PDB file of C-alpha atoms in Angstrom:
ATOM      1  CA  ASP L   1     -11.655 122.801 -37.926  1.00 48.00           C
ATOM      2  CA  ARG L   2     -14.142 125.535 -36.680  1.00 53.00           C
ATOM      3  CA  PRO L   3     -15.870 125.006 -33.706  1.00 72.00           C
ATOM      4  CA  VAL L   4     -19.264 122.935 -33.831  1.00 72.00           C
ATOM      5  CA  ALA L   5     -21.313 125.746 -31.941  1.00 73.00           C
ATOM      6  CA  GLU L   6     -20.294 128.192 -34.240  1.00 78.00           C
ATOM      7  CA  VAL L   7     -20.813 126.159 -37.589  1.00 84.00           C
ATOM      8  CA  THR L   8     -24.141 125.135 -35.739  1.00 88.00           C
ATOM      9  CA  LEU L   9     -25.049 129.029 -35.130  1.00 88.00           C
ATOM     10  CA  ILE L  10     -24.370 129.993 -38.454  1.00 90.00           C
ATOM     11  CA  VAL L  11     -26.333 127.207 -40.266  1.00 92.00           C
ATOM     12  CA  LEU L  12     -29.138 128.105 -38.150  1.00 92.00           C
ATOM     13  CA  LEU L  13     -28.890 131.544 -39.018  1.00 93.00           C
ATOM     14  CA  VAL L  14     -29.189 130.739 -42.471  1.00 94.00           C
ATOM     15  CA  GLN L  15     -32.220 128.766 -42.163  1.00 94.00           C
ATOM     16  CA  SER L  16     -33.658 131.280 -40.015  1.00 94.00           C
ATOM     17  CA  VAL L  17     -33.438 133.870 -42.894  1.00 95.00           C
ATOM     18  CA  VAL L  18     -34.631 131.539 -45.398  1.00 96.00           C
ATOM     19  CA  ILE L  19     -37.705 130.183 -43.512  1.00 95.00           C
ATOM     20  CA  ALA L  20     -38.582 133.652 -42.217  1.00 94.00           C
ATOM     21  CA  ALA L  21     -38.582 135.241 -45.474  1.00 95.00           C
ATOM     22  CA  ILE L  22     -40.642 132.372 -47.019  1.00 95.00           C
ATOM     23  CA  LEU L  23     -43.315 132.687 -43.982  1.00 94.00           C
ATOM     24  CA  ILE L  24     -42.975 136.524 -43.495  1.00 94.00           C
ATOM     25  CA  LEU L  25     -41.998 138.307 -46.626  1.00 93.00           C
ATOM     26  CA  LEU L  26     -43.155 136.273 -49.458  1.00 94.00           C
ATOM     27  CA  PRO L  27     -46.895 136.629 -48.442  1.00 94.00           C
ATOM     28  CA  LEU L  28     -46.366 140.261 -47.792  1.00 93.00           C
ATOM     29  CA  LEU L  29     -45.141 140.569 -51.319  1.00 92.00           C
ATOM     30  CA  LYS L  30     -48.197 138.485 -52.658  1.00 90.00           C
ATOM     31  CA  PHE L  31     -51.043 140.274 -50.608  1.00 89.00           C
ATOM     32  CA  SER L  32     -49.515 143.383 -49.625  1.00 87.00           C
ATOM     33  CA  ARG L  33     -47.497 144.998 -52.416  1.00 87.00           C
ATOM     34  CA  GLN L  34     -49.517 148.029 -52.507  1.00 87.00           C
ATOM     35  CA  GLY L  35     -47.294 149.051 -49.366  1.00 83.00           C
ATOM     36  CA  LEU L  36     -44.291 149.363 -51.297  1.00 85.00           C
ATOM     37  CA  SER L  37     -45.372 152.176 -53.163  1.00 86.00           C
ATOM     38  CA  VAL L  38     -46.176 154.837 -50.248  1.00 87.00           C
ATOM     39  CA  PRO L  39     -43.927 157.501 -49.639  1.00 85.00           C
ATOM     40  CA  ASN L  40     -41.235 157.132 -46.917  1.00 85.00           C
ATOM     41  CA  ARG L  41     -41.671 153.424 -47.248  1.00 91.00           C
ATOM     42  CA  GLY L  42     -37.879 152.648 -46.867  1.00 93.00           C
ATOM     43  CA  ARG L  43     -37.290 154.899 -43.734  1.00 94.00           C
ATOM     44  CA  PHE L  44     -40.168 153.667 -42.065  1.00 95.00           C
ATOM     45  CA  LEU L  45     -39.436 149.874 -42.733  1.00 96.00           C
ATOM     46  CA  ILE L  46     -35.608 150.824 -41.623  1.00 97.00           C
ATOM     47  CA  TYR L  47     -37.296 151.995 -38.187  1.00 97.00           C
ATOM     48  CA  PHE L  48     -39.113 148.598 -37.692  1.00 97.00           C
ATOM     49  CA  ALA L  49     -36.249 146.655 -38.805  1.00 97.00           C
ATOM     50  CA  ALA L  50     -33.872 148.255 -36.403  1.00 97.00           C
ATOM     51  CA  LEU L  51     -36.716 147.895 -33.648  1.00 97.00           C
ATOM     52  CA  GLY L  52     -36.972 144.109 -34.231  1.00 96.00           C
ATOM     53  CA  LEU L  53     -33.174 143.974 -34.028  1.00 97.00           C
ATOM     54  CA  GLY L  54     -32.401 146.126 -31.175  1.00 97.00           C
ATOM     55  CA  PHE L  55     -35.291 144.414 -28.986  1.00 97.00           C
ATOM     56  CA  ILE L  56     -33.740 140.846 -29.729  1.00 96.00           C
ATOM     57  CA  MET L  57     -30.365 141.738 -28.951  1.00 96.00           C
ATOM     58  CA  ILE L  58     -31.322 143.663 -25.833  1.00 96.00           C
ATOM     59  CA  GLU L  59     -33.483 140.391 -24.549  1.00 95.00           C
ATOM     60  CA  ILE L  60     -30.691 137.932 -25.608  1.00 94.00           C
ATOM     61  CA  ALA L  61     -28.180 139.955 -23.468  1.00 93.00           C
ATOM     62  CA  LEU L  62     -30.235 140.064 -20.634  1.00 94.00           C
ATOM     63  CA  LEU L  63     -30.836 136.561 -20.509  1.00 93.00           C
ATOM     64  CA  GLN L  64     -27.218 136.070 -20.431  1.00 91.00           C
ATOM     65  CA  ARG L  65     -26.646 138.085 -17.897  1.00 91.00           C
ATOM     66  CA  PHE L  66     -29.248 136.935 -15.506  1.00 94.00           C
ATOM     67  CA  THR L  67     -28.323 133.471 -15.864  1.00 91.00           C
ATOM     68  CA  LEU L  68     -25.353 134.300 -13.876  1.00 87.00           C
ATOM     69  CA  PHE L  69     -27.315 135.667 -11.159  1.00 92.00           C
ATOM     70  CA  LEU L  70     -30.504 133.582 -11.116  1.00 92.00           C
ATOM     71  CA  GLY L  71     -28.441 130.389 -11.472  1.00 86.00           C
ATOM     72  CA  GLN L  72     -30.341 128.440 -13.447  1.00 86.00           C
ATOM     73  CA  PRO L  73     -31.558 128.909 -17.368  1.00 89.00           C
ATOM     74  CA  VAL L  74     -35.136 127.863 -16.317  1.00 91.00           C
ATOM     75  CA  TYR L  75     -35.391 130.298 -13.771  1.00 92.00           C
ATOM     76  CA  THR L  76     -33.746 133.146 -15.735  1.00 93.00           C
ATOM     77  CA  PHE L  77     -36.049 132.557 -18.918  1.00 93.00           C
ATOM     78  CA  ALA L  78     -39.140 132.373 -16.832  1.00 94.00           C
ATOM     79  CA  VAL L  79     -38.184 135.678 -14.834  1.00 95.00           C
ATOM     80  CA  VAL L  80     -36.227 137.612 -17.570  1.00 95.00           C
ATOM     81  CA  LEU L  81     -38.955 136.831 -20.133  1.00 95.00           C
ATOM     82  CA  ALA L  82     -42.072 137.216 -18.048  1.00 95.00           C
ATOM     83  CA  ALA L  83     -40.856 140.546 -16.946  1.00 96.00           C
ATOM     84  CA  LEU L  84     -40.258 141.842 -20.005  1.00 95.00           C
ATOM     85  CA  LEU L  85     -43.575 140.926 -21.533  1.00 94.00           C
ATOM     86  CA  ILE L  86     -45.489 142.491 -18.670  1.00 96.00           C
ATOM     87  CA  PHE L  87     -43.457 145.444 -18.559  1.00 97.00           C
ATOM     88  CA  THR L  88     -43.221 146.116 -22.395  1.00 97.00           C
ATOM     89  CA  GLY L  89     -46.978 145.412 -22.369  1.00 96.00           C
ATOM     90  CA  ILE L  90     -47.413 148.358 -19.881  1.00 96.00           C
ATOM     91  CA  GLY L  91     -45.277 150.656 -22.207  1.00 96.00           C
ATOM     92  CA  ALA L  92     -47.189 150.023 -24.928  1.00 94.00           C
ATOM     93  CA  ALA L  93     -50.357 150.953 -23.130  1.00 94.00           C
ATOM     94  CA  LEU L  94     -48.586 153.906 -21.955  1.00 93.00           C
ATOM     95  CA  SER L  95     -47.616 154.977 -25.339  1.00 89.00           C
ATOM     96  CA  ASP L  96     -51.205 155.917 -26.390  1.00 85.00           C
ATOM     97  CA  ARG L  97     -50.424 159.063 -24.147  1.00 84.00           C
ATOM     98  CA  PHE L  98     -48.701 160.761 -26.865  1.00 78.00           C
ATOM     99  CA  GLY L  99     -51.360 160.517 -29.355  1.00 71.00           C
ATOM    100  CA  THR L 100     -50.779 162.348 -32.359  1.00 69.00           C
ATOM    101  CA  ALA L 101     -47.419 163.745 -31.011  1.00 83.00           C
ATOM    102  CA  ALA L 102     -45.909 160.213 -31.398  1.00 86.00           C
ATOM    103  CA  ARG L 103     -42.887 161.542 -33.308  1.00 88.00           C
ATOM    104  CA  GLN L 104     -41.960 163.761 -30.651  1.00 89.00           C
ATOM    105  CA  GLY L 105     -42.365 161.185 -28.001  1.00 90.00           C
ATOM    106  CA  LEU L 106     -39.988 159.206 -29.712  1.00 92.00           C
ATOM    107  CA  ARG L 107     -37.052 162.140 -29.012  1.00 92.00           C
ATOM    108  CA  LEU L 108     -37.760 161.069 -25.570  1.00 93.00           C
ATOM    109  CA  ILE L 109     -38.376 157.546 -25.393  1.00 95.00           C
ATOM    110  CA  VAL L 110     -35.190 156.346 -27.403  1.00 95.00           C
ATOM    111  CA  PRO L 111     -32.875 158.770 -25.415  1.00 95.00           C
ATOM    112  CA  LEU L 112     -34.398 157.063 -22.206  1.00 96.00           C
ATOM    113  CA  ILE L 113     -34.020 153.980 -23.206  1.00 96.00           C
ATOM    114  CA  LEU L 114     -30.552 154.299 -24.055  1.00 95.00           C
ATOM    115  CA  PHE L 115     -29.843 155.903 -20.690  1.00 95.00           C
ATOM    116  CA  ALA L 116     -31.567 152.799 -19.080  1.00 94.00           C
ATOM    117  CA  LEU L 117     -29.178 150.513 -21.181  1.00 93.00           C
ATOM    118  CA  ILE L 118     -26.262 152.263 -19.788  1.00 91.00           C
ATOM    119  CA  ALA L 119     -27.359 152.263 -16.415  1.00 91.00           C
ATOM    120  CA  THR L 120     -28.179 148.837 -16.601  1.00 90.00           C
ATOM    121  CA  ALA L 121     -25.030 147.462 -18.045  1.00 87.00           C
ATOM    122  CA  PHE L 122     -23.131 149.206 -15.386  1.00 89.00           C
ATOM    123  CA  LEU L 123     -25.163 148.950 -11.963  1.00 91.00           C
ATOM    124  CA  THR L 124     -26.268 145.115 -12.579  1.00 91.00           C
ATOM    125  CA  PRO L 125     -22.452 143.777 -11.946  1.00 91.00           C
ATOM    126  CA  TYR L 126     -22.663 145.751  -8.739  1.00 93.00           C
ATOM    127  CA  ILE L 127     -26.069 144.874  -7.736  1.00 94.00           C
ATOM    128  CA  PHE L 128     -25.460 141.193  -8.315  1.00 93.00           C
ATOM    129  CA  ASN L 129     -22.479 140.788  -6.300  1.00 94.00           C
ATOM    130  CA  ALA L 130     -24.475 142.454  -3.624  1.00 94.00           C
ATOM    131  CA  ALA L 131     -27.336 140.062  -4.001  1.00 92.00           C
ATOM    132  CA  LEU L 132     -25.643 136.981  -4.854  1.00 90.00           C
ATOM    133  CA  GLY L 133     -25.954 135.311  -1.551  1.00 90.00           C
ATOM    134  CA  TRP L 134     -29.774 135.934  -1.196  1.00 93.00           C
ATOM    135  CA  SER L 135     -32.361 133.278  -1.211  1.00 94.00           C
ATOM    136  CA  LEU L 136     -34.037 132.721  -4.874  1.00 93.00           C
ATOM    137  CA  PRO L 137     -37.068 134.806  -4.419  1.00 94.00           C
ATOM    138  CA  GLY L 138     -35.153 137.526  -3.255  1.00 95.00           C
ATOM    139  CA  ARG L 139     -32.944 137.574  -6.372  1.00 95.00           C
ATOM    140  CA  VAL L 140     -36.168 137.165  -8.579  1.00 95.00           C
ATOM    141  CA  VAL L 141     -37.537 140.476  -6.845  1.00 96.00           C
ATOM    142  CA  ILE L 142     -34.263 142.388  -7.585  1.00 96.00           C
ATOM    143  CA  SER L 143     -34.463 141.041 -11.200  1.00 96.00           C
ATOM    144  CA  VAL L 144     -37.959 142.292 -11.977  1.00 96.00           C
ATOM    145  CA  LEU L 145     -37.210 145.608 -10.228  1.00 96.00           C
ATOM    146  CA  ILE L 146     -34.105 145.994 -12.522  1.00 95.00           C
ATOM    147  CA  LEU L 147     -36.100 145.088 -15.631  1.00 96.00           C
ATOM    148  CA  ALA L 148     -39.339 147.118 -14.945  1.00 96.00           C
ATOM    149  CA  PRO L 149     -37.975 150.625 -16.207  1.00 95.00           C
ATOM    150  CA  LEU L 150     -36.000 149.380 -19.353  1.00 96.00           C
ATOM    151  CA  GLY L 151     -39.013 147.066 -20.014  1.00 96.00           C
ATOM    152  CA  VAL L 152     -41.503 149.767 -19.902  1.00 97.00           C
ATOM    153  CA  LEU L 153     -39.461 152.144 -22.179  1.00 96.00           C
ATOM    154  CA  LEU L 154     -38.870 149.272 -24.920  1.00 97.00           C
ATOM    155  CA  GLY L 155     -42.369 148.685 -24.964  1.00 96.00           C
ATOM    156  CA  MET L 156     -43.178 152.506 -26.215  1.00 96.00           C
ATOM    157  CA  PRO L 157     -41.373 152.756 -29.883  1.00 96.00           C
ATOM    158  CA  PHE L 158     -43.190 149.938 -31.696  1.00 96.00           C
ATOM    159  CA  PRO L 159     -46.775 151.200 -30.977  1.00 95.00           C
ATOM    160  CA  SER L 160     -45.683 154.653 -31.642  1.00 94.00           C
ATOM    161  CA  GLY L 161     -44.135 153.795 -35.043  1.00 95.00           C
ATOM    162  CA  LEU L 162     -47.353 151.830 -35.659  1.00 94.00           C
ATOM    163  CA  ARG L 163     -49.723 154.891 -34.931  1.00 93.00           C
ATOM    164  CA  ILE L 164     -47.412 157.491 -37.275  1.00 93.00           C
ATOM    165  CA  VAL L 165     -47.511 154.637 -40.081  1.00 94.00           C
ATOM    166  CA  GLY L 166     -51.256 153.884 -39.567  1.00 92.00           C
ATOM    167  CA  GLN L 167     -51.707 158.084 -39.898  1.00 90.00           C
ATOM    168  CA  GLU L 168     -49.282 158.616 -42.778  1.00 91.00           C
ATOM    169  CA  ALA L 169     -48.944 155.402 -44.738  1.00 91.00           C
ATOM    170  CA  PRO L 170     -51.759 152.908 -43.769  1.00 92.00           C
ATOM    171  CA  ALA L 171     -50.792 150.483 -46.743  1.00 93.00           C
ATOM    172  CA  LEU L 172     -47.555 149.962 -44.817  1.00 94.00           C
ATOM    173  CA  VAL L 173     -48.819 148.754 -41.601  1.00 94.00           C
ATOM    174  CA  PRO L 174     -48.737 145.120 -42.799  1.00 95.00           C
ATOM    175  CA  TRP L 175     -44.980 145.704 -43.430  1.00 96.00           C
ATOM    176  CA  ALA L 176     -44.283 147.120 -40.448  1.00 96.00           C
ATOM    177  CA  TRP L 177     -45.179 144.171 -38.542  1.00 96.00           C
ATOM    178  CA  GLY L 178     -43.792 141.515 -41.001  1.00 96.00           C
ATOM    179  CA  VAL L 179     -40.219 143.309 -41.251  1.00 96.00           C
ATOM    180  CA  ASN L 180     -40.060 143.870 -37.727  1.00 97.00           C
ATOM    181  CA  GLY L 181     -40.995 140.039 -37.185  1.00 96.00           C
ATOM    182  CA  PHE L 182     -38.263 139.188 -39.429  1.00 97.00           C
ATOM    183  CA  PHE L 183     -35.690 141.061 -37.997  1.00 97.00           C
ATOM    184  CA  THR L 184     -36.504 139.768 -34.429  1.00 96.00           C
ATOM    185  CA  VAL L 185     -36.341 136.125 -35.850  1.00 95.00           C
ATOM    186  CA  ILE L 186     -32.858 136.367 -37.445  1.00 95.00           C
ATOM    187  CA  GLY L 187     -31.778 138.741 -34.622  1.00 94.00           C
ATOM    188  CA  THR L 188     -31.869 135.946 -32.258  1.00 94.00           C
ATOM    189  CA  VAL L 189     -29.184 133.846 -33.940  1.00 93.00           C
ATOM    190  CA  GLY L 190     -27.415 136.928 -34.873  1.00 93.00           C
ATOM    191  CA  ALA L 191     -27.138 138.297 -31.155  1.00 93.00           C
ATOM    192  CA  LEU L 192     -25.727 134.400 -29.964  1.00 91.00           C
ATOM    193  CA  ILE L 193     -23.130 134.828 -32.668  1.00 91.00           C
ATOM    194  CA  LEU L 194     -22.078 138.091 -31.823  1.00 92.00           C
ATOM    195  CA  GLY L 195     -22.222 137.344 -28.241  1.00 90.00           C
ATOM    196  CA  MET L 196     -19.807 134.448 -28.556  1.00 88.00           C
ATOM    197  CA  ALA L 197     -17.467 136.323 -30.856  1.00 87.00           C
ATOM    198  CA  PHE L 198     -17.110 139.532 -29.198  1.00 89.00           C
ATOM    199  CA  GLY L 199     -19.508 139.550 -26.036  1.00 87.00           C
ATOM    200  CA  PHE L 200     -22.734 140.467 -24.715  1.00 85.00           C
ATOM    201  CA  LYS L 201     -21.594 144.405 -24.115  1.00 87.00           C
ATOM    202  CA  VAL L 202     -20.829 144.904 -27.525  1.00 91.00           C
ATOM    203  CA  VAL L 203     -24.055 143.086 -28.458  1.00 93.00           C
ATOM    204  CA  LEU L 204     -25.829 145.782 -26.087  1.00 92.00           C
ATOM    205  CA  ILE L 205     -23.935 148.495 -27.892  1.00 92.00           C
ATOM    206  CA  ILE L 206     -25.134 147.414 -31.245  1.00 95.00           C
ATOM    207  CA  ALA L 207     -28.545 147.230 -29.811  1.00 96.00           C
ATOM    208  CA  ALA L 208     -28.344 150.965 -28.844  1.00 95.00           C
ATOM    209  CA  LEU L 209     -26.884 151.618 -32.455  1.00 96.00           C
ATOM    210  CA  CYS L 210     -30.004 150.067 -33.739  1.00 97.00           C
ATOM    211  CA  TYR L 211     -32.292 152.348 -31.571  1.00 97.00           C
ATOM    212  CA  LEU L 212     -30.405 155.343 -32.517  1.00 96.00           C
ATOM    213  CA  GLY L 213     -31.119 154.542 -36.307  1.00 96.00           C
ATOM    214  CA  ALA L 214     -34.359 153.912 -35.728  1.00 96.00           C
ATOM    215  CA  LEU L 215     -34.813 157.308 -34.231  1.00 95.00           C
ATOM    216  CA  ALA L 216     -33.006 158.746 -37.168  1.00 95.00           C
ATOM    217  CA  ALA L 217     -35.316 156.969 -39.575  1.00 94.00           C
ATOM    218  CA  MET L 218     -38.398 158.170 -38.350  1.00 93.00           C
ATOM    219  CA  THR L 219     -36.899 161.758 -37.945  1.00 91.00           C
ATOM    220  CA  LEU L 220     -36.202 161.837 -41.406  1.00 90.00           C
ATOM    221  CA  SER L 221     -39.474 160.086 -42.620  1.00 82.00           C
ATOM    222  CA  ARG L 222     -41.186 163.282 -41.287  1.00 73.00           C
ATOM    223  CA  ARG L 223     -43.398 164.997 -44.198  1.00 57.00           C
TER     224      ARG L 223
END
């Protein structure tokens, strides 16, 4: 017999796909069908799908890793999610500086995200070992400092992509939001399944590949 947890996650994944399709994709098909006729629609949608998958996979992997450091899931969710929300918001605001050069900005942002991912994956075990005996407030501060640079960078690609789509294919903007949301929803369960099967380092590698795929899709969409 298959483990109950694995079967439960697979059922949850199927449910997530069905519910997200009904609540996100079907309304878009009904009310924003014109967006599917714009040039480069496939490449733009791949970009936002890859961002949704990549971001949520990074988030799930970070939650798993920081739970071992902070000790309790409730602390981990509070610290990691709050830090990511705050710093991705800062990153989104900073992305305005690229203006009409958003594509060129992505060529810098995505490699920096990959570098930050690699640094986080390799350095956190050493930092955690050194700070494991600290008090909880001290470990919270260390966690926020680790997450800050990655969070700022992760907040930049989505608004940059929206800016490009808004300029070149405005009718596709609702689809950009919807596809990103759809893949974020199903990516949550998908990341858990992959993490249980192959480990969360593999999840981070897949997330990095998603961001590379997003960059490639946006680069190829240039008219």
